[in-house]
Short mmCIF file of C-alpha atoms in Angstrom, two decimals:
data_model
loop_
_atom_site.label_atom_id
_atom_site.label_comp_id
_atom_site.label_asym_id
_atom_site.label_seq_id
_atom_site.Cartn_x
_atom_site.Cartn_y
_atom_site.Cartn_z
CA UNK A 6 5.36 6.49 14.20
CA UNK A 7 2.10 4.68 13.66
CA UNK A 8 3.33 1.38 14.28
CA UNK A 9 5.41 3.00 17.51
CA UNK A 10 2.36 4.30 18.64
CA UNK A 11 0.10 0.67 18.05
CA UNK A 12 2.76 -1.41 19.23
CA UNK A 13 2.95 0.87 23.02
CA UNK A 14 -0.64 0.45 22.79
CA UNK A 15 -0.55 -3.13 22.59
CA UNK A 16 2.27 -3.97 24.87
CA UNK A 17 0.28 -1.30 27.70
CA UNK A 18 -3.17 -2.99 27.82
CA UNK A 19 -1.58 -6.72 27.44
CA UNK A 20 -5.20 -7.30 26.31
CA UNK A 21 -4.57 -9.73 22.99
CA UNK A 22 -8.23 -10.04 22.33
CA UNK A 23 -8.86 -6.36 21.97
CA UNK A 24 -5.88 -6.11 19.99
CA UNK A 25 -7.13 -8.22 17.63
CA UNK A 26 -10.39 -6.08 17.33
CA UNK A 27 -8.33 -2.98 16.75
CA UNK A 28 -6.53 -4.79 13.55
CA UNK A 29 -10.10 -5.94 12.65
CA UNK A 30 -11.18 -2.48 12.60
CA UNK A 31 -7.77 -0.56 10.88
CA UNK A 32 -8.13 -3.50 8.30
CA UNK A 33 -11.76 -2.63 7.51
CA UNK A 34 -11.41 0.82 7.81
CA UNK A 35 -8.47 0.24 5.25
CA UNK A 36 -10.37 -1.59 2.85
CA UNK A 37 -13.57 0.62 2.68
CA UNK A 38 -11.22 4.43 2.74
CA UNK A 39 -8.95 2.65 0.33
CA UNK A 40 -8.79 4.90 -2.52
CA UNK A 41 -10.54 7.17 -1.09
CA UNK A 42 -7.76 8.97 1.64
CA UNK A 43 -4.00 9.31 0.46
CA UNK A 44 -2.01 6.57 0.61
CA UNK A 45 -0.47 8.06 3.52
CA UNK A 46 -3.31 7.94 5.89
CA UNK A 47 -3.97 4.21 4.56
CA UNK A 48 -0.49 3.22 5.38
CA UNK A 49 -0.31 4.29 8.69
CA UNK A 50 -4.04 2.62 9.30
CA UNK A 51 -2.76 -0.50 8.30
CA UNK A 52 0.91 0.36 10.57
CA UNK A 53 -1.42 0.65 13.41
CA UNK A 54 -3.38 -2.53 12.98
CA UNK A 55 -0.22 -4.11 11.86
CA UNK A 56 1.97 -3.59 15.73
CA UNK A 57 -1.38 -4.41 17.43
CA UNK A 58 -1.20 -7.50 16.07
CA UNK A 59 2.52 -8.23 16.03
CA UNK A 60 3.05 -7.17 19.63
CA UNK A 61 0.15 -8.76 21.15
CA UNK A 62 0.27 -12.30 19.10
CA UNK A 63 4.62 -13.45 19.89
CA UNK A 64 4.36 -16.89 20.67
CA UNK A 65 2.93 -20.38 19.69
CA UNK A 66 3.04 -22.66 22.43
CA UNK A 67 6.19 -22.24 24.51
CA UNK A 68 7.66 -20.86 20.82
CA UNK A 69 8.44 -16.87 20.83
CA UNK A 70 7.88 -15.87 16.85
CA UNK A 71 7.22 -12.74 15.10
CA UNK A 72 4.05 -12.39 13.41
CA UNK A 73 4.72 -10.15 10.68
CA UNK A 74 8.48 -11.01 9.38
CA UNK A 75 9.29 -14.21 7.89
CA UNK A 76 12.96 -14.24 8.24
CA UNK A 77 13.17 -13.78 12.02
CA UNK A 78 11.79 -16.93 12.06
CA UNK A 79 13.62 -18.91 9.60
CA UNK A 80 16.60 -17.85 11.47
CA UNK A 81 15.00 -18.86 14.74
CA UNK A 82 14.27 -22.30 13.08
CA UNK A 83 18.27 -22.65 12.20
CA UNK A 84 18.90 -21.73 15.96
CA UNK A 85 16.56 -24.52 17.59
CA UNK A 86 18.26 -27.27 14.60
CA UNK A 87 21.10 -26.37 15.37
CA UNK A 88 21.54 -25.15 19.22
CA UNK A 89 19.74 -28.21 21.18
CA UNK A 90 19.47 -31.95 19.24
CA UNK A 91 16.89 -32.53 21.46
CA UNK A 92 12.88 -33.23 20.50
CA UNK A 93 11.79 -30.23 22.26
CA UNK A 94 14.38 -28.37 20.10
CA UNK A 95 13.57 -30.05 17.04
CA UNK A 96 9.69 -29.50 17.77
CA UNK A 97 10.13 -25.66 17.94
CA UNK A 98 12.23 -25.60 14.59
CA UNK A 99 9.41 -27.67 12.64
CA UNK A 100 7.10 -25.08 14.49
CA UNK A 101 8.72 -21.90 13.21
CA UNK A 102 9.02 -23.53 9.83
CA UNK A 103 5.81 -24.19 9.44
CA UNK A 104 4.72 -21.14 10.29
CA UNK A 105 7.17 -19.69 7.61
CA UNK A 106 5.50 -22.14 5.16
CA UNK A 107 2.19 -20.52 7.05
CA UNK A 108 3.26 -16.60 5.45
CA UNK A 109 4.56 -18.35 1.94
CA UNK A 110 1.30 -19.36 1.24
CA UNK A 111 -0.66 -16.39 2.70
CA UNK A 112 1.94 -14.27 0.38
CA UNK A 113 0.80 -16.75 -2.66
CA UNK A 114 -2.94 -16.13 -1.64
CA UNK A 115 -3.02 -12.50 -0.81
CA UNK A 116 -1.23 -12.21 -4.27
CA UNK A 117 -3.91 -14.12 -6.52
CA UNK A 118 -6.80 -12.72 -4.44
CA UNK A 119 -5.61 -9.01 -4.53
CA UNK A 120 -5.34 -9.50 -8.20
CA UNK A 121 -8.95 -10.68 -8.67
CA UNK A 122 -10.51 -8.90 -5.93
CA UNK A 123 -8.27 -5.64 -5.58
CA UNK A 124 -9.28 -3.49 -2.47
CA UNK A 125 -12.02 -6.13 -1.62
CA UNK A 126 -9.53 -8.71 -1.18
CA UNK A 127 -8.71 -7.15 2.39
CA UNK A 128 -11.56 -9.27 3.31
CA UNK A 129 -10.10 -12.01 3.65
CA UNK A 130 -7.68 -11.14 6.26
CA UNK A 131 -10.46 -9.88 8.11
CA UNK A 132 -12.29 -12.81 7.87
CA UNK A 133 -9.91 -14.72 9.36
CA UNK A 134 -8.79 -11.98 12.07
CA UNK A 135 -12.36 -12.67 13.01
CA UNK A 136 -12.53 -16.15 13.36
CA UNK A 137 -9.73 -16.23 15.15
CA UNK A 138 -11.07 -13.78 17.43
CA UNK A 139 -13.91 -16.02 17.50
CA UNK A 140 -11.65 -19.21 18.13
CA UNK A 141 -10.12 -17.08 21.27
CA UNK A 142 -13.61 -16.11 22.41
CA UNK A 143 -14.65 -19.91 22.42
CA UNK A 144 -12.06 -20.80 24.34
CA UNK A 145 -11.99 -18.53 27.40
CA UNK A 146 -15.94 -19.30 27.71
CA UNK A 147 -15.22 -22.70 28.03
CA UNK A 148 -12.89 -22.33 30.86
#
């Protein structure tokens, strides 16, 4: 229900940006409660922050993905290989593969940092949420 709930909020304000402050915030409210709520409460925090993020971030370039499953777009690679042998075609596979390659080694990361930095590792996901939040920022000033 949390992730119902996060992705109707996201897909209602159509505002990516704040979105992306509202992940921010579930992940760093996950990472300092951690441990200290039930495991319940933590997973549907992170639920929430996950469908604000997944229904407000769906596309790279011209390229529809999902940003929280890996096999959705391996299969959508497969599909542009295989459905157009045009460059446009063959640009979106190498797109959705490398983002694949993109979650293999954030999976590989996550894994070696969780195991050194347990609950603080969540801030590196932050970290990043950020600067991409900053990146976005950056960009519609300069317009």
């Amino acid at each position: 229900m949390a992730f119902v709930l996060g992705a109707l909020v996201a897909v209602r304000t159509r505002a990516a940006l704040c979105c992306l402050i509202g992940e921010i915030v579930c992940l760093a409210a996950t990472m300092l409660l951690l441990h200290r709520v039930s495991d319940e409460i933590t997973i549907l925090v992170i639920s929430f922050g996950v469908a604000l993020q997944s229904a407000s971030f769906r596309q790279v370039g011209h390229w529809k993905y999902l940003s929280v499953t890996v096999t959705g777009n391996m299969l959508r690679a497969m599909d542009q290989f295989v459905a157009a042998p045009d460059r446009d075609a063959a640009r979106g596979a190498g797109t959705m593969l490398t983002l694949c390659l993109a979650f293999l080694l954030g999976a590989a990361v996550g894994g070696c940092v969780t195991k050194w930095l347990g609950t603080w590792s969540l801030a590196l996901p932050i970290a990043s949420s950020v600067y991409v939040l900053w990146l976005c920022r950056q960009r519609s000033h300069s317009r």
